[in-house]
PDB file of C-alpha atoms and ligand atoms in Angstrom:
ATOM      1  CA  MET A1326      -9.784   1.395 -10.282  1.00  0.00           C
ATOM      2  CA  LEU A1327     -11.039   3.808  -7.880  1.00  0.00           C
ATOM      3  CA  PRO A1328      -9.107   6.849  -8.098  1.00  0.00           C
ATOM      4  CA  GLU A1329      -7.698   8.860  -5.172  1.00  0.00           C
ATOM      5  CA  LEU A1330      -9.680  12.038  -4.323  1.00  0.00           C
ATOM      6  CA  GLN A1331      -8.681  15.318  -2.734  1.00  0.00           C
ATOM      7  CA  THR A1332     -10.684  17.002  -0.100  1.00  0.00           C
ATOM      8  CA  PHE A1333      -9.729  20.470   1.139  1.00  0.00           C
ATOM      9  CA  ARG A1334      -7.429  18.826   4.087  1.00  0.00           C
ATOM     10  CA  THR A1335      -6.918  15.442   2.910  1.00  0.00           C
ATOM     11  CA  CYS A1336      -5.996  13.176   0.127  1.00  0.00           C
ATOM     12  CA  LEU A1337      -8.090   9.756  -0.151  1.00  0.00           C
ATOM     13  CA  LYS A1338      -6.543   6.675  -1.242  1.00  0.00           C
ATOM     14  CA  PRO A1339      -7.607   3.248  -1.798  1.00  0.00           C
ATOM     15  CA  LEU A1340      -5.987   1.261   1.581  1.00  0.00           C
ATOM     16  CA  ASN A1341      -3.420  -1.772   0.871  1.00  0.00           C
ATOM     17  CA  PHE A1342      -1.673  -3.876   3.092  1.00  0.00           C
ATOM     18  CA  SER A1343       1.009  -1.512   4.015  1.00  0.00           C
ATOM     19  CA  HIS A1344      -1.304   0.342   5.919  1.00  0.00           C
ATOM     20  CA  ALA A1345      -2.078  -2.475   8.087  1.00  0.00           C
ATOM     21  CA  PRO A1346      -0.290  -1.449  11.378  1.00  0.00           C
ATOM     22  CA  GLN A1347      -2.089   1.998  11.681  1.00  0.00           C
ATOM     23  CA  ILE A1348      -5.751   0.083  10.855  1.00  0.00           C
ATOM     24  CA  PHE A1349      -4.581  -2.262  13.930  1.00  0.00           C
ATOM     25  CA  ASP A1350      -3.896   1.069  15.243  1.00  0.00           C
ATOM     26  CA  LEU A1351      -7.335   2.609  14.838  1.00  0.00           C
ATOM     27  CA  ARG A1352      -9.897  -0.326  15.052  1.00  0.00           C
ATOM     28  CA  SER A1353      -8.280  -1.679  17.961  1.00  0.00           C
ATOM     29  CA  ASN A1354      -8.465   1.674  19.995  1.00  0.00           C
ATOM     30  CA  THR A1355     -11.682   1.504  22.525  1.00  0.00           C
ATOM     31  CA  GLU A1356     -12.852   5.017  22.010  1.00  0.00           C
ATOM     32  CA  VAL A1357     -12.944   4.341  17.849  1.00  0.00           C
ATOM     33  CA  MET A1358     -14.940   1.309  18.042  1.00  0.00           C
ATOM     34  CA  ARG A1359     -17.277   2.157  21.026  1.00  0.00           C
ATOM     35  CA  TYR A1360     -20.070   2.028  19.001  1.00  0.00           C
ATOM     36  CA  MET A1361     -18.934   0.439  15.978  1.00  0.00           C
ATOM     37  CA  ASP A1362     -20.923  -3.075  16.812  1.00  0.00           C
ATOM     38  CA  SER A1363     -18.245  -5.073  15.079  1.00  0.00           C
ATOM     39  CA  GLU A1364     -14.766  -7.125  15.926  1.00  0.00           C
ATOM     40  CA  SER A1365     -11.479  -4.869  17.246  1.00  0.00           C
ATOM     41  CA  CYS A1366      -8.585  -5.746  15.617  1.00  0.00           C
ATOM     42  CA  ARG A1367      -6.402  -8.203  18.005  1.00  0.00           C
ATOM     43  CA  ASN A1368      -3.564  -8.421  16.110  1.00  0.00           C
ATOM     44  CA  LEU A1369      -1.841  -7.245  12.240  1.00  0.00           C
ATOM     45  CA  GLU A1370      -3.989 -10.121  10.841  1.00  0.00           C
ATOM     46  CA  ASP A1371      -7.289  -8.590  11.642  1.00  0.00           C
ATOM     47  CA  ALA A1372      -6.139  -5.486  10.022  1.00  0.00           C
ATOM     48  CA  GLU A1373      -4.785  -7.307   7.065  1.00  0.00           C
ATOM     49  CA  MET A1374      -8.331  -8.971   6.922  1.00  0.00           C
ATOM     50  CA  PHE A1375     -10.144  -5.468   6.840  1.00  0.00           C
ATOM     51  CA  ILE A1376      -8.091  -4.156   4.395  1.00  0.00           C
ATOM     52  CA  CYS A1377      -8.504  -7.186   2.223  1.00  0.00           C
ATOM     53  CA  ARG A1378     -12.675  -6.845   2.597  1.00  0.00           C
ATOM     54  CA  GLN A1379     -12.148  -3.298   1.334  1.00  0.00           C
ATOM     55  CA  ILE A1380      -9.808  -4.099  -1.833  1.00  0.00           C
ATOM     56  CA  GLU A1381     -11.973  -7.101  -3.005  1.00  0.00           C
ATOM     57  CA  ALA A1382     -14.917  -4.761  -2.216  1.00  0.00           C
ATOM     58  CA  ASN A1383     -13.368  -2.193  -4.511  1.00  0.00           C
ATOM     59  CA  LYS A1384     -12.089  -4.450  -7.298  1.00  0.00           C
ATOM     60  CA  GLU A1385     -15.425  -6.076  -7.609  1.00  0.00           C
ATOM     61  CA  ASN A1386     -17.412  -2.714  -7.684  1.00  0.00           C
ATOM     62  CA  GLU A1387     -19.255  -3.819  -4.459  1.00  0.00           C
ATOM     63  CA  GLY A1388     -17.537  -0.784  -2.012  1.00  0.00           C
ATOM     64  CA  ALA A1389     -16.094   1.853  -2.465  1.00  0.00           C
ATOM     65  CA  ASN A1390     -13.384   2.475   0.363  1.00  0.00           C
ATOM     66  CA  TRP A1391     -10.598   4.868   1.411  1.00  0.00           C
ATOM     67  CA  GLY A1392      -7.989   5.638   3.822  1.00  0.00           C
ATOM     68  CA  ILE A1393      -7.615   9.245   5.071  1.00  0.00           C
ATOM     69  CA  PHE A1394      -4.423  11.077   4.970  1.00  0.00           C
ATOM     70  CA  LEU A1395      -3.843  14.471   5.798  1.00  0.00           C
ATOM     71  CA  ARG A1396      -2.518  15.991   2.449  1.00  0.00           C
ATOM     72  CA  ASP A1397       1.160  15.970   2.029  1.00  0.00           C
ATOM     73  CA  SER A1398       1.207  13.207   4.939  1.00  0.00           C
ATOM     74  CA  ALA A1399       1.820   9.432   4.188  1.00  0.00           C
ATOM     75  CA  GLN A1400       0.300   8.899   7.970  1.00  0.00           C
ATOM     76  CA  LEU A1401      -3.275   7.352   8.327  1.00  0.00           C
ATOM     77  CA  ILE A1402      -5.796   9.049  10.551  1.00  0.00           C
ATOM     78  CA  GLY A1403      -8.913   7.058   9.441  1.00  0.00           C
ATOM     79  CA  TYR A1404     -10.916   5.436   6.660  1.00  0.00           C
ATOM     80  CA  ALA A1405     -14.437   6.321   4.840  1.00  0.00           C
ATOM     81  CA  GLY A1406     -16.279   5.113   1.925  1.00  0.00           C
ATOM     82  CA  PHE A1407     -18.842   3.202   1.042  1.00  0.00           C
ATOM     83  CA  TRP A1408     -18.480  -0.044   2.725  1.00  0.00           C
ATOM     84  CA  ARG A1409     -21.698  -1.943   0.806  1.00  0.00           C
ATOM     85  CA  ILE A1410     -22.876  -0.919  -2.381  1.00  0.00           C
ATOM     86  CA  ASN A1411     -26.300  -2.356  -3.735  1.00  0.00           C
ATOM     87  CA  LYS A1412     -26.318  -1.746  -7.303  1.00  0.00           C
ATOM     88  CA  GLU A1413     -29.628  -2.873  -8.085  1.00  0.00           C
ATOM     89  CA  HIS A1414     -31.072   0.129  -5.759  1.00  0.00           C
ATOM     90  CA  PHE A1415     -28.221   2.544  -6.962  1.00  0.00           C
ATOM     91  CA  ARG A1416     -28.061   2.714  -2.780  1.00  0.00           C
ATOM     92  CA  GLY A1417     -24.723   3.270  -1.258  1.00  0.00           C
ATOM     93  CA  GLU A1418     -23.522   2.574   2.502  1.00  0.00           C
ATOM     94  CA  PHE A1419     -21.150   4.620   4.575  1.00  0.00           C
ATOM     95  CA  GLY A1420     -18.966   3.453   6.923  1.00  0.00           C
ATOM     96  CA  TYR A1421     -16.153   5.443   8.650  1.00  0.00           C
ATOM     97  CA  ALA A1422     -13.877   6.158  11.425  1.00  0.00           C
ATOM     98  CA  LEU A1423     -11.270   8.763  12.179  1.00  0.00           C
ATOM     99  CA  HIS A1424      -8.564   8.763  14.691  1.00  0.00           C
ATOM    100  CA  PRO A1425      -9.281  10.877  18.180  1.00  0.00           C
ATOM    101  CA  ASP A1426      -6.695  12.770  17.682  1.00  0.00           C
ATOM    102  CA  PHE A1427      -8.749  14.415  14.748  1.00  0.00           C
ATOM    103  CA  TRP A1428     -12.034  14.042  16.015  1.00  0.00           C
ATOM    104  CA  ARG A1429     -14.137  17.635  16.213  1.00  0.00           C
ATOM    105  CA  THR A1430     -12.253  19.362  13.762  1.00  0.00           C
ATOM    106  CA  GLY A1431     -14.596  19.262  10.775  1.00  0.00           C
ATOM    107  CA  LEU A1432     -12.418  16.321   8.940  1.00  0.00           C
ATOM    108  CA  MET A1433     -15.279  13.688   8.497  1.00  0.00           C
ATOM    109  CA  LEU A1434     -17.636  16.371   7.645  1.00  0.00           C
ATOM    110  CA  GLU A1435     -15.591  17.605   4.832  1.00  0.00           C
ATOM    111  CA  VAL A1436     -14.435  13.495   3.542  1.00  0.00           C
ATOM    112  CA  LEU A1437     -17.942  12.354   3.500  1.00  0.00           C
ATOM    113  CA  ASN A1438     -19.118  15.469   2.191  1.00  0.00           C
ATOM    114  CA  ASP A1439     -16.983  14.513  -0.796  1.00  0.00           C
ATOM    115  CA  ILE A1440     -17.375  10.815  -0.831  1.00  0.00           C
ATOM    116  CA  ALA A1441     -21.372  11.738  -1.253  1.00  0.00           C
ATOM    117  CA  CYS A1442     -20.788  14.008  -3.855  1.00  0.00           C
ATOM    118  CA  TYR A1443     -18.075  11.326  -5.599  1.00  0.00           C
ATOM    119  CA  GLY A1444     -21.203   8.560  -5.104  1.00  0.00           C
ATOM    120  CA  PHE A1445     -23.983  10.380  -6.899  1.00  0.00           C
ATOM    121  CA  LYS A1446     -21.946  11.699  -9.733  1.00  0.00           C
ATOM    122  CA  ASN A1447     -19.289   9.287 -10.195  1.00  0.00           C
ATOM    123  CA  LEU A1448     -21.075   6.183  -9.054  1.00  0.00           C
ATOM    124  CA  GLY A1449     -24.344   6.961 -10.048  1.00  0.00           C
ATOM    125  CA  LEU A1450     -25.844   6.014  -6.859  1.00  0.00           C
ATOM    126  CA  HIS A1451     -29.781   7.550  -5.981  1.00  0.00           C
ATOM    127  CA  SER A1452     -29.239   7.373  -2.236  1.00  0.00           C
ATOM    128  CA  ILE A1453     -27.069   6.858   0.623  1.00  0.00           C
ATOM    129  CA  GLU A1454     -27.844   5.434   3.810  1.00  0.00           C
ATOM    130  CA  ALA A1455     -25.789   4.864   7.341  1.00  0.00           C
ATOM    131  CA  ASN A1456     -26.778   2.062   9.562  1.00  0.00           C
ATOM    132  CA  ILE A1457     -25.684   3.436  13.571  1.00  0.00           C
ATOM    133  CA  ASN A1458     -26.000   2.433  16.969  1.00  0.00           C
ATOM    134  CA  PRO A1459     -28.408   5.299  18.356  1.00  0.00           C
ATOM    135  CA  LYS A1460     -25.711   6.091  21.638  1.00  0.00           C
ATOM    136  CA  ASN A1461     -22.804   7.128  18.913  1.00  0.00           C
ATOM    137  CA  SER A1462     -24.138  11.019  19.130  1.00  0.00           C
ATOM    138  CA  ALA A1463     -21.217  12.118  17.109  1.00  0.00           C
ATOM    139  CA  SER A1464     -21.709  10.202  14.358  1.00  0.00           C
ATOM    140  CA  ALA A1465     -25.757  10.953  14.140  1.00  0.00           C
ATOM    141  CA  GLY A1466     -24.678  14.390  14.660  1.00  0.00           C
ATOM    142  CA  LEU A1467     -22.347  13.977  11.594  1.00  0.00           C
ATOM    143  CA  LEU A1468     -24.911  12.611   9.575  1.00  0.00           C
ATOM    144  CA  LEU A1469     -27.600  15.277   9.654  1.00  0.00           C
ATOM    145  CA  LYS A1470     -24.856  18.233   9.443  1.00  0.00           C
ATOM    146  CA  LEU A1471     -24.751  16.410   5.930  1.00  0.00           C
ATOM    147  CA  GLY A1472     -28.369  16.435   5.628  1.00  0.00           C
ATOM    148  CA  PHE A1473     -29.420  12.562   5.774  1.00  0.00           C
ATOM    149  CA  LYS A1474     -32.772  11.967   7.614  1.00  0.00           C
ATOM    150  CA  LEU A1475     -33.218   9.307  10.621  1.00  0.00           C
ATOM    151  CA  GLU A1476     -35.802   7.099   8.595  1.00  0.00           C
ATOM    152  CA  ALA A1477     -36.118   3.878  10.759  1.00  0.00           C
ATOM    153  CA  GLN A1478     -36.022   2.939  14.636  1.00  0.00           C
ATOM    154  CA  PHE A1479     -35.491  -0.699  15.242  1.00  0.00           C
ATOM    155  CA  SER A1480     -35.456  -2.177  18.611  1.00  0.00           C
ATOM    156  CA  GLU A1481     -33.059  -4.657  19.610  1.00  0.00           C
ATOM    157  CA  ASN A1482     -32.492  -5.938  15.913  1.00  0.00           C
ATOM    158  CA  PHE A1483     -28.718  -6.501  15.755  1.00  0.00           C
ATOM    159  CA  TYR A1484     -26.836  -8.905  18.090  1.00  0.00           C
ATOM    160  CA  PHE A1485     -23.195  -7.991  18.838  1.00  0.00           C
ATOM    161  CA  ASN A1486     -21.025  -9.322  22.204  1.00  0.00           C
ATOM    162  CA  GLY A1487     -23.733 -11.012  23.449  1.00  0.00           C
ATOM    163  CA  ILE A1488     -26.047  -8.218  23.535  1.00  0.00           C
ATOM    164  CA  PHE A1489     -29.422  -6.958  21.389  1.00  0.00           C
ATOM    165  CA  HIS A1490     -28.487  -3.349  20.113  1.00  0.00           C
ATOM    166  CA  ASP A1491     -30.885  -1.098  18.636  1.00  0.00           C
ATOM    167  CA  SER A1492     -30.397   0.981  14.901  1.00  0.00           C
ATOM    168  CA  HIS A1493     -31.153   4.180  13.645  1.00  0.00           C
ATOM    169  CA  ILE A1494     -31.113   3.817   9.669  1.00  0.00           C
ATOM    170  CA  TYR A1495     -30.077   7.541   8.331  1.00  0.00           C
ATOM    171  CA  SER A1496     -30.416   8.279   4.392  1.00  0.00           C
ATOM    172  CA  LEU A1497     -29.476  10.603   2.178  1.00  0.00           C
ATOM    173  CA  LEU A1498     -31.557  11.245  -1.386  1.00  0.00           C
ATOM    174  CA  GLU A1499     -29.321  12.428  -4.243  1.00  0.00           C
ATOM    175  CA  LYS A1500     -31.945  15.537  -4.748  1.00  0.00           C
ATOM    176  CA  ASN A1501     -31.566  16.414  -1.430  1.00  0.00           C
ATOM    177  CA  PHE A1502     -27.769  16.915  -1.717  1.00  0.00           C
ATOM    178  CA  ILE A1503     -27.748  20.327  -2.608  1.00  0.00           C
ATOM    179  CA  GLN A1504     -23.469  20.831  -2.392  1.00  0.00           C
ATOM    180  CA  SER A1505     -21.810  22.424  -4.880  1.00  0.00           C
ATOM    181  CA  CYS A1506     -20.684  19.506  -6.750  1.00  0.00           C
ATOM    182  CA  ILE A1507     -24.169  18.720  -7.991  1.00  0.00           C
ATOM    183  CA  ASN A1508     -24.783  21.787  -8.654  1.00  0.00           C
ATOM    184  CA  GLU A1509     -21.565  21.978 -11.213  1.00  0.00           C
ATOM    185  CA  LYS A1510     -23.594  18.130 -12.302  1.00  0.00           C
ATOM    186  CA  SER A1511     -26.631  19.803 -13.382  1.00  0.00           C
ATOM    187  CA  GLU A1512     -24.308  22.853 -15.092  1.00  0.00           C
ATOM    188  CA  THR A1513     -22.464  20.106 -17.388  1.00  0.00           C
TER     189      THR A1513
HETATM  190  C1  COA B2905     -18.420   9.723  14.057  1.00  0.00           C
HETATM  191  C2  COA B2905     -16.772  10.281  13.847  1.00  0.00           C
HETATM  192  C3  COA B2905     -16.264   9.711  12.705  1.00  0.00           C
HETATM  193  C4  COA B2905     -16.978  12.197  13.619  1.00  0.00           C
HETATM  194  O1  COA B2905     -15.912  12.749  12.556  1.00  0.00           O
HETATM  195  P1  COA B2905     -15.367  14.155  13.557  1.00  0.00           P
HETATM  196  O2  COA B2905     -13.977  14.297  12.144  1.00  0.00           O
HETATM  197  O3  COA B2905     -15.619  14.294  14.710  1.00  0.00           O
HETATM  198  O4  COA B2905     -16.922  15.172  13.022  1.00  0.00           O
HETATM  199  P2  COA B2905     -16.451  16.670  12.759  1.00  0.00           P
HETATM  200  O5  COA B2905     -15.742  17.206  13.395  1.00  0.00           O
HETATM  201  O6  COA B2905     -16.585  16.344  10.869  1.00  0.00           O
HETATM  202  O7  COA B2905     -18.206  17.050  13.031  1.00  0.00           O
HETATM  203  C5  COA B2905     -18.867  17.477  11.805  1.00  0.00           C
HETATM  204  C6  COA B2905     -20.488  17.494  12.996  1.00  0.00           C
HETATM  205  O8  COA B2905     -20.593  16.151  13.289  1.00  0.00           O
HETATM  206  C7  COA B2905     -21.569  16.623  14.883  1.00  0.00           C
HETATM  207  N1  COA B2905     -20.853  16.053  16.108  1.00  0.00           N
HETATM  208  C8  COA B2905     -19.168  15.601  15.609  1.00  0.00           C
HETATM  209  N2  COA B2905     -19.070  14.741  17.145  1.00  0.00           N
HETATM  210  C9  COA B2905     -19.742  15.212  17.741  1.00  0.00           C
HETATM  211  C10 COA B2905     -19.760  14.995  19.376  1.00  0.00           C
HETATM  212  N3  COA B2905     -18.670  14.008  19.671  1.00  0.00           N
HETATM  213  N4  COA B2905     -21.228  15.335  19.953  1.00  0.00           N
HETATM  214  C11 COA B2905     -22.013  15.688  19.220  1.00  0.00           C
HETATM  215  N5  COA B2905     -21.971  15.730  17.673  1.00  0.00           N
HETATM  216  C12 COA B2905     -20.753  15.786  17.171  1.00  0.00           C
HETATM  217  C13 COA B2905     -21.601  18.022  15.244  1.00  0.00           C
HETATM  218  O9  COA B2905     -22.545  18.466  14.389  1.00  0.00           O
HETATM  219  C14 COA B2905     -20.187  18.849  14.233  1.00  0.00           C
HETATM  220  O10 COA B2905     -20.128  19.518  13.582  1.00  0.00           O
HETATM  221  P3  COA B2905     -19.847  20.846  14.557  1.00  0.00           P
HETATM  222  O11 COA B2905     -18.565  20.498  14.828  1.00  0.00           O
HETATM  223  O12 COA B2905     -19.850  22.191  13.864  1.00  0.00           O
HETATM  224  O13 COA B2905     -20.913  21.066  15.733  1.00  0.00           O
HETATM  225  C15 COA B2905     -15.769  10.349  14.598  1.00  0.00           C
HETATM  226  O14 COA B2905     -16.457  10.967  16.123  1.00  0.00           O
HETATM  227  C16 COA B2905     -15.028   8.832  14.738  1.00  0.00           C
HETATM  228  O15 COA B2905     -14.798   8.691  14.312  1.00  0.00           O
HETATM  229  N6  COA B2905     -15.911   8.286  15.793  1.00  0.00           N
HETATM  230  C17 COA B2905     -15.652   6.438  16.063  1.00  0.00           C
HETATM  231  C18 COA B2905     -15.838   5.771  14.846  1.00  0.00           C
HETATM  232  C19 COA B2905     -17.561   5.422  14.628  1.00  0.00           C
HETATM  233  O16 COA B2905     -18.261   5.536  15.532  1.00  0.00           O
HETATM  234  N7  COA B2905     -17.511   5.783  13.110  1.00  0.00           N
HETATM  235  C20 COA B2905     -19.148   5.677  13.002  1.00  0.00           C
HETATM  236  C21 COA B2905     -20.174   4.607  12.738  1.00  0.00           C
HETATM  237  S1  COA B2905     -21.413   4.237  12.172  1.00  0.00           S
END
């Protein structure tokens, strides 16, 4: 079972169905969904379906996903994790979103840094991928700050809502992730 994780300012807990109203709030927010290129939640059932996919993926070790809570608070402010894990290639794919009230406070950097640590150290990943809409400059900036490199660019390869979108693929190799947790790993 996926453990709860503590970052400096947040607590990361796997989602359950009681979080559906907060997930609905997040995934029906037009600012949050602008570059996600995935369906917004139209109702609570959509939010429950989203949570159900995370629960199933976590259970089957095909993903590792957490809700993001401020420490000592029951308020869900986002989610993050590996929405897909390719076991054969020891590669996880990031998925993440944060409520706009908390943007640009360094929170997602803190959360993804610790999740990357967990992925390399505990899930045995060799690399992490992120596939983003090139217009998502916040996401691109965040990934670069984490040490990701832009490795591939595809033109109009993704069809969503009647439009062909471009994609940028970013990647981070374990050996290039030089955060303290990896240093600790090599010392043990
Ligand atoms: C992308 C997202 C998660 C960033 O979260 P955040 O908590 O605001 O990011 P942080 O505060 O940790 O920022 C870390 C770094 O990312 C970059 N960054 C973040 N927001 C940025 C923006 N709007 N423009 C440019 N760079 C940005 C900066 O380099 C920033 O470091 P700095 O503030 O010291 O300059 C947030 O904007 C979000 O939830 N967007 C909607 C959902 C989404 O698009 N998810 C990704 C799908 S691929």
